[in-house]
GROMACS .gro file of C-alpha atoms in nm:
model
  226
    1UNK     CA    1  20.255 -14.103   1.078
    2UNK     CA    2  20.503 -14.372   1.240
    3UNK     CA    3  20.208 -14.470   1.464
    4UNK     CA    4  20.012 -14.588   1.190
    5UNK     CA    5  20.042 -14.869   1.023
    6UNK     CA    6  19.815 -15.123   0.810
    7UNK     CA    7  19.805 -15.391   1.071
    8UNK     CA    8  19.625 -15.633   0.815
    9UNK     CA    9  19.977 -15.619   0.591
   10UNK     CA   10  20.259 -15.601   0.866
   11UNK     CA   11  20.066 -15.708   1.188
   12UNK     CA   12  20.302 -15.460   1.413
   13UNK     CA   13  20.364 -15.126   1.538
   14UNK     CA   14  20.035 -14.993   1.739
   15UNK     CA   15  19.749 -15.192   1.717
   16UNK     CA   16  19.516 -14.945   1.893
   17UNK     CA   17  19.592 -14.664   1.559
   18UNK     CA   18  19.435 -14.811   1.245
   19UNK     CA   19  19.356 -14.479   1.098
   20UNK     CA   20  19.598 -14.307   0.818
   21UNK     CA   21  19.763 -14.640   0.691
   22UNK     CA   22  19.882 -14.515   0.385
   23UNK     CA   23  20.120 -14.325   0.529
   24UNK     CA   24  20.269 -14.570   0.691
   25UNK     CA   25  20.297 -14.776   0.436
   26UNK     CA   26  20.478 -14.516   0.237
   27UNK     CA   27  20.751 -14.448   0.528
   28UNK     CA   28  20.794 -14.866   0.534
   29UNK     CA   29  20.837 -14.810   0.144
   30UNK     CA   30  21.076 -14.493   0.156
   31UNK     CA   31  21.321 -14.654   0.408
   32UNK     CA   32  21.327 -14.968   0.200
   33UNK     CA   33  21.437 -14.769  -0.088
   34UNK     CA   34  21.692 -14.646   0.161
   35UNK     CA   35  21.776 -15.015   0.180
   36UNK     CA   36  21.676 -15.059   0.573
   37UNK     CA   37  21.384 -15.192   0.739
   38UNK     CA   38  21.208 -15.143   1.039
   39UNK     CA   39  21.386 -15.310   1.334
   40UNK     CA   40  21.098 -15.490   1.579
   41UNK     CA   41  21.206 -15.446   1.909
   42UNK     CA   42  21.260 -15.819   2.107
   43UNK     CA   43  21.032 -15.666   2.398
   44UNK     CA   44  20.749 -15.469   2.211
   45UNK     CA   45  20.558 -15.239   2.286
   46UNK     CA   46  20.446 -14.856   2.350
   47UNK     CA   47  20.745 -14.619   2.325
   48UNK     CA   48  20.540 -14.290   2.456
   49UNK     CA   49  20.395 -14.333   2.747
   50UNK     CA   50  20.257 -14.028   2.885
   51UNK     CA   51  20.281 -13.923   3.253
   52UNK     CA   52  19.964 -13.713   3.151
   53UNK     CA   53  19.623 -13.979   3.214
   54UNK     CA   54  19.475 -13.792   2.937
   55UNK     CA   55  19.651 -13.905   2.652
   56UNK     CA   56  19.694 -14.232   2.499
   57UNK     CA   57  20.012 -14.455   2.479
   58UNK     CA   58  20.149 -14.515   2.129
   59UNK     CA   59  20.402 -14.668   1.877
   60UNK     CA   60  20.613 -14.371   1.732
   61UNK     CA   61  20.974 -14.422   1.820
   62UNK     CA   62  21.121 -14.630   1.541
   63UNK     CA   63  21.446 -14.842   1.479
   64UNK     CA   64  21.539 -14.844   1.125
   65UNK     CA   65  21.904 -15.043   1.040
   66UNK     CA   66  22.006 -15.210   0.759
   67UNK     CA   67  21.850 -15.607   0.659
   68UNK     CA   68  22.153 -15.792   0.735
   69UNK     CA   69  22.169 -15.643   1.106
   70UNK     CA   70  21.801 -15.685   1.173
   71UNK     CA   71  21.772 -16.046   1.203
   72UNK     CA   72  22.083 -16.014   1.433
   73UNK     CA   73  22.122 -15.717   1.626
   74UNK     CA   74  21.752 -15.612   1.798
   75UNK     CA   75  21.652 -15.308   1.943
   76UNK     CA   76  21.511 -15.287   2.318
   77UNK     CA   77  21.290 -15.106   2.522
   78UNK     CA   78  21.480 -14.977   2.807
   79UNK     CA   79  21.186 -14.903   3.068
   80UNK     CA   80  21.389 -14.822   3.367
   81UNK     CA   81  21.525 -14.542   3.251
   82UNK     CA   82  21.264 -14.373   3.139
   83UNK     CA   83  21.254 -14.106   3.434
   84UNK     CA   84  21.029 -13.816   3.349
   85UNK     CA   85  21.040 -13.836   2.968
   86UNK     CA   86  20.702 -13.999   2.793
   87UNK     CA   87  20.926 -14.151   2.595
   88UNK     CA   88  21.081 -14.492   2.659
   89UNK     CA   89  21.433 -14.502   2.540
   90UNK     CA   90  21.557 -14.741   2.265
   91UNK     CA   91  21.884 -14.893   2.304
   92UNK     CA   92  22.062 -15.137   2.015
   93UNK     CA   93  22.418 -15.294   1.949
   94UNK     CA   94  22.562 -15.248   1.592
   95UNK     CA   95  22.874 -15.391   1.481
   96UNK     CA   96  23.129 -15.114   1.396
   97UNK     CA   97  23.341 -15.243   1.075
   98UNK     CA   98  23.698 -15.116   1.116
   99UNK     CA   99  23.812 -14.866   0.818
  100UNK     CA  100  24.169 -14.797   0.670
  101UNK     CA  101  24.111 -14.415   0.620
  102UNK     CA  102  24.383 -14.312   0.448
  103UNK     CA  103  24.439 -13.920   0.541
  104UNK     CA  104  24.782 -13.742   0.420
  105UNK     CA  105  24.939 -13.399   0.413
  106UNK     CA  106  25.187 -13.227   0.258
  107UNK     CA  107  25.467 -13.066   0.520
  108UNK     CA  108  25.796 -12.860   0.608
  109UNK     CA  109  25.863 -12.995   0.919
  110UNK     CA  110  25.904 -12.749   1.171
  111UNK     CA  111  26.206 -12.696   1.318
  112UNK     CA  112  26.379 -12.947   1.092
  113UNK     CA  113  26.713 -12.884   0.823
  114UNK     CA  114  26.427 -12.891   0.557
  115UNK     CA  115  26.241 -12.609   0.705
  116UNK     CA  116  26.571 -12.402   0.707
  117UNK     CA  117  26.679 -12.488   0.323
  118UNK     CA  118  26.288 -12.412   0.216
  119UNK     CA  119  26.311 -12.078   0.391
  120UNK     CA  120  26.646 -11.969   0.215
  121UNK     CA  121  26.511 -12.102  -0.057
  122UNK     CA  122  26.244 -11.886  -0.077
  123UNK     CA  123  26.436 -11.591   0.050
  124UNK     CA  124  26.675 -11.618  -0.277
  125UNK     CA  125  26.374 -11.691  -0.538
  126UNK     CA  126  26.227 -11.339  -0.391
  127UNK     CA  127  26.552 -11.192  -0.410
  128UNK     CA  128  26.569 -11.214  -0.832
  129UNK     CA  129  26.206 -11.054  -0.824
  130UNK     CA  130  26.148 -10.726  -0.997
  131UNK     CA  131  25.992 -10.477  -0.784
  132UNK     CA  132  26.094 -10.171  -0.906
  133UNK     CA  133  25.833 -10.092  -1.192
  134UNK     CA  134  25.496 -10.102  -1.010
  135UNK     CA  135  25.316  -9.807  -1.152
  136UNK     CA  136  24.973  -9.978  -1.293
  137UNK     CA  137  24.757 -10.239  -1.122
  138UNK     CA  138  24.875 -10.476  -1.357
  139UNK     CA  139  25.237 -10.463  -1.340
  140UNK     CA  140  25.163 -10.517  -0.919
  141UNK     CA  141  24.883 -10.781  -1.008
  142UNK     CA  142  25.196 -10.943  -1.229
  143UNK     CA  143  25.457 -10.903  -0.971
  144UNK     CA  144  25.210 -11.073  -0.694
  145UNK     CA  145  25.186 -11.349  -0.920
  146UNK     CA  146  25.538 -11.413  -0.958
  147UNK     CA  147  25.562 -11.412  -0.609
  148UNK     CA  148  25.308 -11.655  -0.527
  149UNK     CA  149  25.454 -11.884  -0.823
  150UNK     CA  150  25.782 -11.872  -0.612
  151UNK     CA  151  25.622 -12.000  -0.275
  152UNK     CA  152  25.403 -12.233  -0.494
  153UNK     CA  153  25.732 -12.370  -0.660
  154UNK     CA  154  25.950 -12.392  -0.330
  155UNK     CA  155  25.669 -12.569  -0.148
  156UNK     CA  156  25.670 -12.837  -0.399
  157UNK     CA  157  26.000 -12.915  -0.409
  158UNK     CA  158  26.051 -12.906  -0.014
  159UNK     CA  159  25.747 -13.013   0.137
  160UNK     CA  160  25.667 -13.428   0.169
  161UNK     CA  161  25.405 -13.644   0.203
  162UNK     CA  162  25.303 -13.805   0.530
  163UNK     CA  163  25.005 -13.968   0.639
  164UNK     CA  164  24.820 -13.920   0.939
  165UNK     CA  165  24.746 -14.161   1.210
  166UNK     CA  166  24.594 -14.197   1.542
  167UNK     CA  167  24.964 -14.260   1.646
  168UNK     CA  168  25.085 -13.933   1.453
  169UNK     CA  169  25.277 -13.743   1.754
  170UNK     CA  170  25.299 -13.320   1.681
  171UNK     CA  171  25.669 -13.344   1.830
  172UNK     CA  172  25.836 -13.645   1.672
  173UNK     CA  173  26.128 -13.448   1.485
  174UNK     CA  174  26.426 -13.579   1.280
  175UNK     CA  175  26.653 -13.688   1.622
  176UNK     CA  176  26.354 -13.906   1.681
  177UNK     CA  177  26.381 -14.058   1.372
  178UNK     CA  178  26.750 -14.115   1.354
  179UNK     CA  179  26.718 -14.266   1.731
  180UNK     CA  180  26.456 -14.520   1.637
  181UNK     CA  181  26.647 -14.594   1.301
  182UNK     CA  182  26.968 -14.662   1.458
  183UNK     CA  183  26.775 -14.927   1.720
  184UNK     CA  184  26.597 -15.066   1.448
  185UNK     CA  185  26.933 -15.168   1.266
  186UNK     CA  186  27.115 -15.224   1.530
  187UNK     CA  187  26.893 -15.365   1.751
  188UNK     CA  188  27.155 -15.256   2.055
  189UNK     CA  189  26.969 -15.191   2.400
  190UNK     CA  190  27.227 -14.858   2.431
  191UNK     CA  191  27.063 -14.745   2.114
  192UNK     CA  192  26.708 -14.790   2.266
  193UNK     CA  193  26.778 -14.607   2.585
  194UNK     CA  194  26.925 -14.310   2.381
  195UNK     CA  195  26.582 -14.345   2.183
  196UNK     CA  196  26.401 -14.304   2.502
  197UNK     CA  197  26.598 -14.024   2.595
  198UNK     CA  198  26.575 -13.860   2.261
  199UNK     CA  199  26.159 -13.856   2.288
  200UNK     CA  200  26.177 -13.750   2.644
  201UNK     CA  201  26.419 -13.442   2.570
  202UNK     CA  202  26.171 -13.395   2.277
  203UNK     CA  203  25.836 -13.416   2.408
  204UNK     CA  204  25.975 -13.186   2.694
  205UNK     CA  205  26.128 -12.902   2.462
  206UNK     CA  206  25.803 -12.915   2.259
  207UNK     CA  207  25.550 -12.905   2.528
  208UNK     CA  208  25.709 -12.626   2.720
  209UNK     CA  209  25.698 -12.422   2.408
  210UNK     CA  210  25.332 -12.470   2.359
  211UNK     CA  211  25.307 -12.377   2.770
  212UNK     CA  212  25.520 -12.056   2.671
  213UNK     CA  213  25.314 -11.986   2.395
  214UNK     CA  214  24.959 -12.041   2.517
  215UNK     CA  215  25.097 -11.864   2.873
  216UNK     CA  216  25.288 -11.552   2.672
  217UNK     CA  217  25.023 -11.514   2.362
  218UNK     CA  218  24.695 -11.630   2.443
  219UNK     CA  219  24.687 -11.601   2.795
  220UNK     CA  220  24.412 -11.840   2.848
  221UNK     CA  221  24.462 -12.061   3.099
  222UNK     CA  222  24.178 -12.322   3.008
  223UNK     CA  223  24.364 -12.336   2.702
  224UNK     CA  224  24.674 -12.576   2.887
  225UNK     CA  225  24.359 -12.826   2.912
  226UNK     CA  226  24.376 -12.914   2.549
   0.00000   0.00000   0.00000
C-alpha cells in the first residue's frame, strides 16, 4: 500500500508501481488528518532492496513528521549501512523542544523528626480505637475503617509536597538542608566545607545501607549494579 502511489497527483514514491493508487492516496489523506505529511527523502530512492535477484526494488519505508519540520529537517537514505537487511535504513534529525514536567509527591521523609512525630502519631490515634466488640462482619468492616481513616488523617497532616527533578537525590536528609541553608545565608567558606562534609557523611551512611540491604535481603549481587 505505501508503494503505491498516483504518480500523476504527487509525482513521488515508486514510479515503477502504478497499480492500487487509491490506497495510497487514502494513507497520504489519513496522515494529513493526523496533521503530518510525507517527508521526501533529500537522496531518493528505493528503500528495499532485495539481496534476492528475483524480486523487485521498491518504495515502502516512509517518513511521516509534522509540516513545519518537513521543509526543514529531511530524511536520508543511509546506504552504507545497510548490511544484510533489504531494507535501507532511514535516518532524520528532529528538534527536541525542552518541557517543564512538573511531577510531585507527597512524603514522610525517612529517617527525618517528621517521620518519628507521624509514627507516634499514628501509634496514639490507634491507641483510642475500639477493638473489643468485633463479633459481626460489620462491626470489624467498621473498626477497619476507622483505622484506615486514622492513617488517612495522620498522612495528611505529616506528609509534604515535593517535586521531583532530575537533580532529586534519594539521600538528601534534613542535615543537608540545614548545611546548605546556613552557606546560603551566610555565605562563609567554613559553612560550605561543613556542607560538603555533611553530603559526604550522608551519601556514605545511605549507600552502605542500601549495600547492607541488597547484600543481607535480596542477596543478588547484580542488584549493587543499579
Amino acid at each position: 500500500m505505501c508503494a503505491a502511489i498516483l504518480i500523476a497527483t504527487l509525482l513521488v514514491w515508486d514510479t515503477a508501481v502504478a497499480h492500487h493508487w487509491q490506497s495510497a492516496q487514502h494513507l497520504v489523506d489519513i496522515c494529513s488528518d493526523l496533521q503530518v505529511s510525507w517527508s521526501r527523502p533529500v537522496n531518493h530512492g528505493n528503500t528495499l532492496n532485495p539481496h534476492n535477484p528475483e524480486l523487485n526494488s521498491s518504495v515502502i519505508d516512509l517518513v511521516w513528521t509534522q509540516p513545519q519540520s518537513n521543509a526543514i529537517n529531511l530524511p536520508g537514505l543511509d546506504h552504507d549501512h545497510k548490511g544484510t537487511s533489504d531494507h535501507v535504513p532511514i535516518f532524520i534529525l528532529l528538534p527536541i523542544v525542552g518541557a517543564d514536567i512538573h511531577i510531585t509527591c507527597t512524603v514522610v521523609p525517612k529517617g527525618s523528626n517528621e517521620e518519628k512525630v507521624f509514627l507516634g502519631d499514628i501509634s496514639i490515634s490507634l491507641e483510642t480505637v475500639n477493638t473489643m466488640d468485633l463479633d459481626t462482619n460489620n462491626k470489624i468492616e467498621a473498626v477497619a475503617n476507622v483505622v484506615a481513616e486514622v492513617f488517612s488523617g495522620v498522612w495528611q497532616h505529616h506528609a509534604r509536597e515535593v517535586v521531583i527533578t532530575n537533580c532529586s537525590k534519594s539521600w538528601w536528609d534534613d542535615k543537608c538542608n540545614a548545611a546548605i541553608k546556613q552557606y546560603c545565608e551566610m555565605q562563609n567558606p567554613m559553612d560550605y566545607m561543613t556542607f560538603q562534609w555533611a553530603t559526604r557523611a550522608t551519601k556514605c551512611k545511605f549507600f552502605n545501607e542500601k549495600i547492607e540491604e541488597i547484600a543481607s535481603e535480596c542477596q543478588h549481587p547484580w542488584d549493587l549494579m543499579a
